[in-house]
Amino acid sequence: MVYAYDRIDERMLADRAAEFREQCGRRLAGEITEDQFKPIRLMNGLYLQLHAYMLRIAIPYGTLDGAKLRALAHVARTYDRGYGHFTTRTNLQLHWIKLRDAPDILDELAKVGLHAIQTSGNCIRNLTADPHAGATADEVDDPRIWAEAIRQWSTFHPEFSFLPRKFKIAVTAASQDRAAIRVYDIGLRLHRDEDGALAFEVLVGGGLGRTPYLGPTIRERLPVKHLLSYLQAILRVYNRHGRRDNLWKARIKVLVASLGAEEFGRQVDEEWEASDKAAADLPDTELARIRAAFAPRGFDTLPRVSAAFETLEADDRAFARFARHNVKPHKMAGYAIVDVSLKAPGETPGDCSADQMDLIAGLAERYSLDEVRVAYEQNLILPHVRLDDVPDVWRALAEADLATPNIGLISDIIACPGLDYCALANARAIPIAQDIARKFADPELAETIGELKIKISGCINACGHHHVGHIGILGVDKKGEEYYQLTLGGSGEDDASIGQILGPALPADKVTGAVDDLVAVYLRERQGSERFLDTYRRAGLAPFKEAVYAEAH
Amino acid sequence: MKALTANRLDDGEVVFWNAGAWREAFVEAEIFEGEDAAEAAEARAKGQITLLVEPYLIDVAPVDGGLAPVSYRERLRALGPTNKLDHGKQAAGGGGIEVLAHARGSARSTGRVNLIKRK
Amino acid sequence: MPRLIRWKDGRAEAAEDPFTAVADDEVVPPGDVIISLTRFQVEGEHLLGQGRQVGVRVEPDEAVEALAYDLPRIAVVALAFPKFRDGRAFSAARILRERLNYAGEVRAVGDVLLEQARFMVRCGFDAFEAADGATPRQWAAVATRFHHVYQRAADGREPAFAERVRA
């Protein structure tokens, strides 16, 4: 079901771990300076943050199995403080790492096929994909096949390891976008063309940060066999022509926006046509090998409905609520996709303790064909649970505080680590999320409000995706104090849009009240089954603005 | 008033200078009244490349009960993350931690500004 | 005269540099020289006519394609790294080797660091003016540390997907 590393992949990780051990040794011995070492450690995802080193571990296309999740738990317990933080890039961050332990951690991770390769630096970063891949009925293929092909191609790419800036790729094969492909440097959407052949829609130049853009499509139908040669052409045009004079203008989105999507696409085509496609593209044998690794295995033929599930749904209101919000349809009859919420009100969004990781690993092994996914919305997913087993899974999750029935609701907040940990942040993000989630902890109230996505970033780098939150919250430093700028109407999904600024930034203690005001306006103004986002789009900024800033006077 | 801070190379721990030694608690930091002594200490610290990463000076000011870094970023470094009060230096508790935790008012520290300029 | 690291048949060795790098405002001395692309476009014909070896230094914002027709007569293409983070020359080297089939020396000059050795070798560089004083032994160790590669590039190494078919 999941690609298992062969001896070549394993050797690659071992070679990398050995190299990093030597580099750390040279730094600790004083043979190289911090200026020389910093880019080296960053290429291995090791940052120095406020309180300690942070190690960002790659979880390629958000796919884990029980053994990998247990290894993460073990590392978190042994070398950190017994927890980790899942990010919007579907990586895991450990916030209390010692430099001297980093080589040992890489060795431990390599044992189960995990690593921290290309989780930082100006290279092609760890890939993300639809977290429902291989489980959802609305996909034309398993996008992870292609994501794995890209993972290998992009790993230690000799030409593209010193790009103008970092480079992120997301892949989906579903009709519904759960991978935010419009806000990526490259978004790939796999679909079938009129003849039934698989093809990629290629979006380039989306991104958040200081200047947010939604990526335009530069090619509607790229034959899948040419994926890697076409990616090479895009990256080569970017590597040669992306700006290097200004950090804030170095992402590919700025190049695409300045040339225009059409001209950028023309330059890519020209480069692509001049290149030796056969040398860059993967041979069919390799694609078949990767495809076989993701082939569905272990599913039983089951009835479409489950008596155990339906009985409990009728009898237990808490389970019914969990079923409404955290259980999604599966492509196989009698199975479901189960969301594990890392957003219990009052907890840190995306944080997961080592004990919780072990528990989820056990549930995956027993109930979910040994698979776990990481969603960019900082939750975990058990993708293949029999409907009959959902009650047991729910009980086990609930006991570990992992069954909050809030997926997509107001307390399912994205928040970056912010100034509580991050050296780049201007303001804290976590306490704001905690405060809002506590305010809306009542599940009845959250359900009445319905879908509402709040996304919080502690600085303009936008790791918390605030631009595409229905309500976005950006922490800023205003004369040395933490202030928060609210945006409304963003979305990172199929109806993607960039949020509009509501008004002047608010001090920290006014943010939750402002969100409460916004919700009140929505509940007052909404028509029919409108979501918050729909009401905002119909009614505009004015009523929301008035509610928040009238109060401030 | 200024203090000299850095992260320790080996484990990343936040440390503060006191008369040539590095201490983990802000209350044990040496407080410089004059620029010259502060800058001399900073220059010495910058030579300690196998001990430290990026030493820099921070502004310190009187608050209720004692002294505290002026910027909230530096107070967070001296305390620990606000979402996990059992982690970081604040876990030890004590009077010095109480003073920092209740310090109010902030402005950008000059140390932080220098840090940005250098990059 | 800087000592060069030369890469040949999977080995690194120290070599004397027979070329003199000549700035645009300097008089061209006798002997083999490396000059800028701009100067080459004006004086190249003349210098080559004197029977000496001529190399051309290409800056990252210049297109190596401009040399396409002259490549058979050029002994060295020196690709500049003004800062190690500026990776444009990696693309230039691959285009020289893989598209323009250039068989002469491709030299890395500027902020050339040991940590980049394996990427440079893979992209087709075969001579290095290491800015950090790296030795040929260190250069070879870094360039050959990884037992496998995932992509085809200019060095002809067999990528993982081809190894797997053979296995």
GROMACS .gro file of C-alpha atoms in nm, chain B residues 1-115:
model
  115
  554MET     CA    1   2.125   4.877   3.059
  555LYS     CA    2   2.228   4.579   2.856
  556ALA     CA    3   2.288   4.206   2.890
  557LEU     CA    4   2.478   3.973   2.659
  558THR     CA    5   2.302   3.659   2.535
  559ALA     CA    6   2.357   3.374   2.290
  560ASN     CA    7   2.249   3.017   2.224
  561ARG     CA    8   2.491   2.746   2.327
  562LEU     CA    9   2.630   2.563   2.022
  563ASP     CA   10   2.604   2.214   2.160
  564ASP     CA   11   2.241   2.209   2.275
  565GLY     CA   12   2.095   2.546   2.168
  566GLU     CA   13   2.022   2.650   2.527
  567VAL     CA   14   1.975   3.025   2.583
  568VAL     CA   15   2.264   3.158   2.792
  569PHE     CA   16   2.363   3.489   2.947
  570TRP     CA   17   2.709   3.628   3.006
  571ASN     CA   18   2.838   3.695   3.353
  572ALA     CA   19   3.201   3.795   3.399
  573GLY     CA   20   3.331   3.562   3.132
  574ALA     CA   21   3.107   3.268   3.223
  575TRP     CA   22   2.776   3.168   3.064
  576ARG     CA   23   2.469   3.123   3.284
  577GLU     CA   24   2.134   2.972   3.193
  578ALA     CA   25   1.911   3.201   3.402
  579PHE     CA   26   1.850   3.564   3.315
  580VAL     CA   27   1.870   3.666   3.683
  581GLU     CA   28   2.233   3.559   3.676
  582ALA     CA   29   2.315   3.777   3.374
  583GLU     CA   30   2.571   4.052   3.414
  584ILE     CA   31   2.405   4.389   3.361
  585PHE     CA   32   2.617   4.641   3.173
  586GLU     CA   33   2.560   5.006   3.253
  587GLY     CA   34   2.805   5.134   2.994
  588GLU     CA   35   2.845   5.066   2.622
  589ASP     CA   36   3.218   4.994   2.635
  590ALA     CA   37   3.207   4.705   2.878
  591ALA     CA   38   2.911   4.553   2.696
  592GLU     CA   39   3.080   4.573   2.359
  593ALA     CA   40   3.405   4.434   2.495
  594ALA     CA   41   3.218   4.134   2.633
  595GLU     CA   42   3.037   4.088   2.302
  596ALA     CA   43   3.365   4.095   2.111
  597ARG     CA   44   3.508   3.827   2.339
  598ALA     CA   45   3.196   3.615   2.300
  599LYS     CA   46   3.216   3.631   1.923
  600GLY     CA   47   3.549   3.458   1.940
  601GLN     CA   48   3.403   3.160   2.127
  602ILE     CA   49   3.292   2.977   1.814
  603THR     CA   50   3.300   2.629   1.963
  604LEU     CA   51   3.078   2.738   2.252
  605LEU     CA   52   2.818   2.971   2.106
  606VAL     CA   53   2.603   3.073   1.815
  607GLU     CA   54   2.544   3.442   1.743
  608PRO     CA   55   2.603   3.628   2.069
  609TYR     CA   56   2.431   3.968   2.083
  610LEU     CA   57   2.343   4.244   2.327
  611ILE     CA   58   1.990   4.306   2.449
  612ASP     CA   59   1.829   4.602   2.623
  613VAL     CA   60   1.727   4.554   2.983
  614ALA     CA   61   1.505   4.778   3.196
  615PRO     CA   62   1.369   4.790   3.551
  616VAL     CA   63   1.028   4.631   3.605
  617ASP     CA   64   0.829   4.547   3.916
  618GLY     CA   65   1.050   4.337   4.137
  619GLY     CA   66   1.371   4.354   3.937
  620LEU     CA   67   1.502   4.372   3.580
  621ALA     CA   68   1.375   4.225   3.254
  622PRO     CA   69   1.466   4.228   2.884
  623VAL     CA   70   1.282   4.509   2.710
  624SER     CA   71   1.152   4.307   2.414
  625TYR     CA   72   0.893   4.034   2.454
  626ARG     CA   73   1.096   3.815   2.220
  627GLU     CA   74   1.384   3.826   2.465
  628ARG     CA   75   1.152   3.766   2.759
  629LEU     CA   76   1.021   3.456   2.580
  630ARG     CA   77   1.379   3.337   2.534
  631ALA     CA   78   1.443   3.392   2.903
  632LEU     CA   79   1.124   3.210   3.004
  633GLY     CA   80   1.018   2.947   2.750
  634PRO     CA   81   0.711   2.900   2.530
  635THR     CA   82   0.383   3.037   2.665
  636ASN     CA   83   0.188   2.731   2.545
  637LYS     CA   84   0.389   2.489   2.760
  638LEU     CA   85   0.473   2.641   3.095
  639ASP     CA   86   0.649   2.322   3.204
  640HIS     CA   87   0.909   2.365   2.927
  641GLY     CA   88   1.202   2.600   2.910
  642LYS     CA   89   1.359   2.803   3.188
  643GLN     CA   90   1.021   2.897   3.337
  644ALA     CA   91   0.972   2.536   3.453
  645ALA     CA   92   1.221   2.594   3.733
  646GLY     CA   93   1.004   2.873   3.878
  647GLY     CA   94   1.136   3.106   4.146
  648GLY     CA   95   1.141   3.479   4.201
  649GLY     CA   96   1.348   3.565   3.893
  650ILE     CA   97   1.104   3.381   3.666
  651GLU     CA   98   0.807   3.552   3.834
  652VAL     CA   99   0.955   3.893   3.763
  653LEU     CA  100   1.003   3.810   3.393
  654ALA     CA  101   0.660   3.651   3.357
  655HIS     CA  102   0.489   3.962   3.487
  656ALA     CA  103   0.703   4.215   3.306
  657ARG     CA  104   0.490   4.440   3.090
  658GLY     CA  105   0.562   4.702   2.829
  659SER     CA  106   0.802   4.639   2.551
  660ALA     CA  107   0.998   4.791   2.274
  661ARG     CA  108   1.233   4.646   2.023
  662SER     CA  109   1.566   4.551   2.174
  663THR     CA  110   1.869   4.700   2.011
  664GLY     CA  111   2.029   4.357   2.021
  665ARG     CA  112   1.756   4.219   1.800
  666VAL     CA  113   1.792   4.506   1.555
  667ASN     CA  114   2.164   4.444   1.522
  668LEU     CA  115   2.096   4.077   1.463
   0.00000   0.00000   0.00000
